Amino acid sequence: MRNRIQTAFDSVQASPELKNKTRDFLAHERQRRSVRPVRALVPALCSLLLLVLGAVGWGLYQTPVAAISVDINPSLELTVNRFDRVIGVKGFNEDGEAAAAQVDLINMRYDEAVETLLQSEAISPYLSEDAFVSIAVACDEQEKGEAMRQQVQAGTVECPAEVSCTAGNSEDVEQAHEAGLSFGKYRAFEELQALDPSVTAEDVQGMTMREIRDRINELLEEAGEEPSGQGQGQGQGSGQGQQSQGTGQGSGQGQQGQGSGQGSGQGSKGEGNSSGKNQGSQNGDGNQYGRNPG
Amino acid sequence: MRSEWETDRAIEQYADTVRKICMLHLKNEADTEDIFQTVFLKYAMYPGSFADSEHEKAWLIRVTVNACKDFLKSFFRRNTVPIEEIQESLVSPLPQEQSEVLEAVLSLPDKYKDVIYLYFYEGYSAVEIGRLLKKNVNTIYTLLSRAKAILKEKLGGEEFA
């Protein structure tokens, strides 16, 4: 049986044609597959690229480049990314935290966010006419910071309270955070401390911006009666219309400090505030750039 | 992918074996061509290595058997092949005796065909066939004895004992 079956099967062979067709097919497949790795990589590379771009984009979006500190009594800080969008809101005191929780500002443009915040139910009750609102913009790119400051300020024209808009940089913010204050408030605290070294950050934490501002003004007035020589060279408050000693220039000339008085020394920033309501802003600017020892 | 040289050698060496298994299951040349492409492409793409040519041959037999089964599963086809078609596909016409034997083998139920071919033609033992077809050795013995009985009945002759 074995022999008969073997002989029968022996005659069944693959024809040369069948072999050739198979060879051709394999050659074709080989060619197709040799091109394939490169082509197959295209979609993979595309998705990788998208992923990387997405990650970079997300990273950029989530990287803060500026901070806006809003202080009345509620004390809040908005972090802003390079696309001018708010990516974080943090309260620095109880009222601030409450407001931060109540108003959703994330992903808003910063100027809209500040407007929305000031008009919100959480904040508006604090905005009586005698309230003092400090809005401080911190950005390491000076030009952008200044542009943001102006933008924010323009949005606060209708605010019933007195608004001060100032600009600073990230160092200010860091120092402020170390002291547990938003940097707008920290700046006011620095101002106050310069006049009254006994004041501590904790004291300031519990004070409204109006209280701090009034205290500063009081101290300035007191100081105004004395000759210059405080050595602090603050030169503040001109915008408030107080007597400024012009100590910033170290001239000891008891000028009527209209803010412009300091300009000669520190005017490089050119913070000219136009809106009468916002006079206070010059304080801040004068402060920041005009700290000349007397 | 294996080199062209390697696949050419495999085709030269194993095409007849593959062709015989195809004949057991498929009804026409076109289907056989499909199986050839499937089997040798699998061979070309197989990343492993073979210990020796026996190992390689066994691998190809198993792949061919499976490819044929898959092929028949995927299409609703007649499993038996008219001997005329085989005759047509062959290089030289089959003598009467051989044609009868082939016809008898092809008329066996499917499960017997591979076993008969592997046992009588390729000379594998029942144990080896069991390993190749992934079946129990006892099953192979049973299949063999039943197939032999059928063939004996069909073809006559004492040698089918």
Coordinates of C-alpha atoms in Angstrom, one line a residue, chain A residues 1-2 4-23 25-27 29-30 33, chain B residues 2-4 7-8 11-12 16 19-20 23 33 36-37 41 45 90 94 97-98 102 117 119-121 151 159-160:
Chain A
M1 CA 0.0 0.0 0.0
R2 CA 2.8 2.4 0.9
R4 CA 1.1 2.5 -4.3
I5 CA 0.3 5.6 -2.4
Q6 CA 3.8 6.9 -2.8
T7 CA 3.8 6.4 -6.5
A8 CA 0.5 8.0 -6.8
F9 CA 1.5 11.0 -4.8
D10 CA 4.8 11.3 -6.5
S11 CA 3.1 12.4 -9.6
V12 CA 1.5 15.3 -7.8
Q13 CA 4.0 18.1 -8.0
A14 CA 4.0 21.8 -7.9
S15 CA 4.2 23.1 -11.5
P16 CA 7.0 25.5 -12.3
E17 CA 4.3 28.0 -13.0
L18 CA 2.9 27.7 -9.5
K19 CA 6.4 28.1 -8.0
N20 CA 7.1 31.2 -10.2
K21 CA 3.8 32.8 -9.2
T22 CA 4.6 32.2 -5.6
R23 CA 8.0 33.7 -6.1
F25 CA 4.1 37.2 -5.1
L26 CA 6.8 37.1 -2.4
A27 CA 9.0 39.5 -4.4
E29 CA 5.3 41.5 -0.9
R30 CA 8.9 42.0 -0.1
R33 CA 6.9 45.7 3.0
Chain B
R2 CA 13.6 36.1 5.2
S3 CA 15.8 36.7 2.3
E4 CA 14.8 36.0 -1.3
T7 CA 12.4 31.7 0.3
D8 CA 13.4 30.5 -3.1
I11 CA 9.9 26.9 -2.5
E12 CA 12.1 24.7 -4.4
D16 CA 5.8 19.6 -3.9
R19 CA 1.1 21.0 -3.4
K20 CA 0.2 17.5 -2.3
M23 CA -4.5 18.5 -3.4
E33 CA -2.2 29.3 -5.6
F36 CA 1.0 28.7 -1.7
Q37 CA 1.1 32.4 -1.3
L41 CA 4.5 34.3 2.9
M45 CA 7.7 36.4 7.8
L90 CA -0.6 17.9 -13.6
L94 CA -1.6 10.1 -14.5
E97 CA -3.3 2.8 -11.4
Q98 CA -2.1 6.0 -9.8
L102 CA -5.4 9.2 -5.6
Y117 CA -0.6 11.2 3.3
Y119 CA 2.0 8.2 7.2
F120 CA 2.3 6.5 3.8
Y121 CA 3.9 9.2 1.8
L151 CA -8.7 2.0 1.2
E159 CA -0.8 -5.0 0.9
F160 CA -3.5 -2.8 2.5

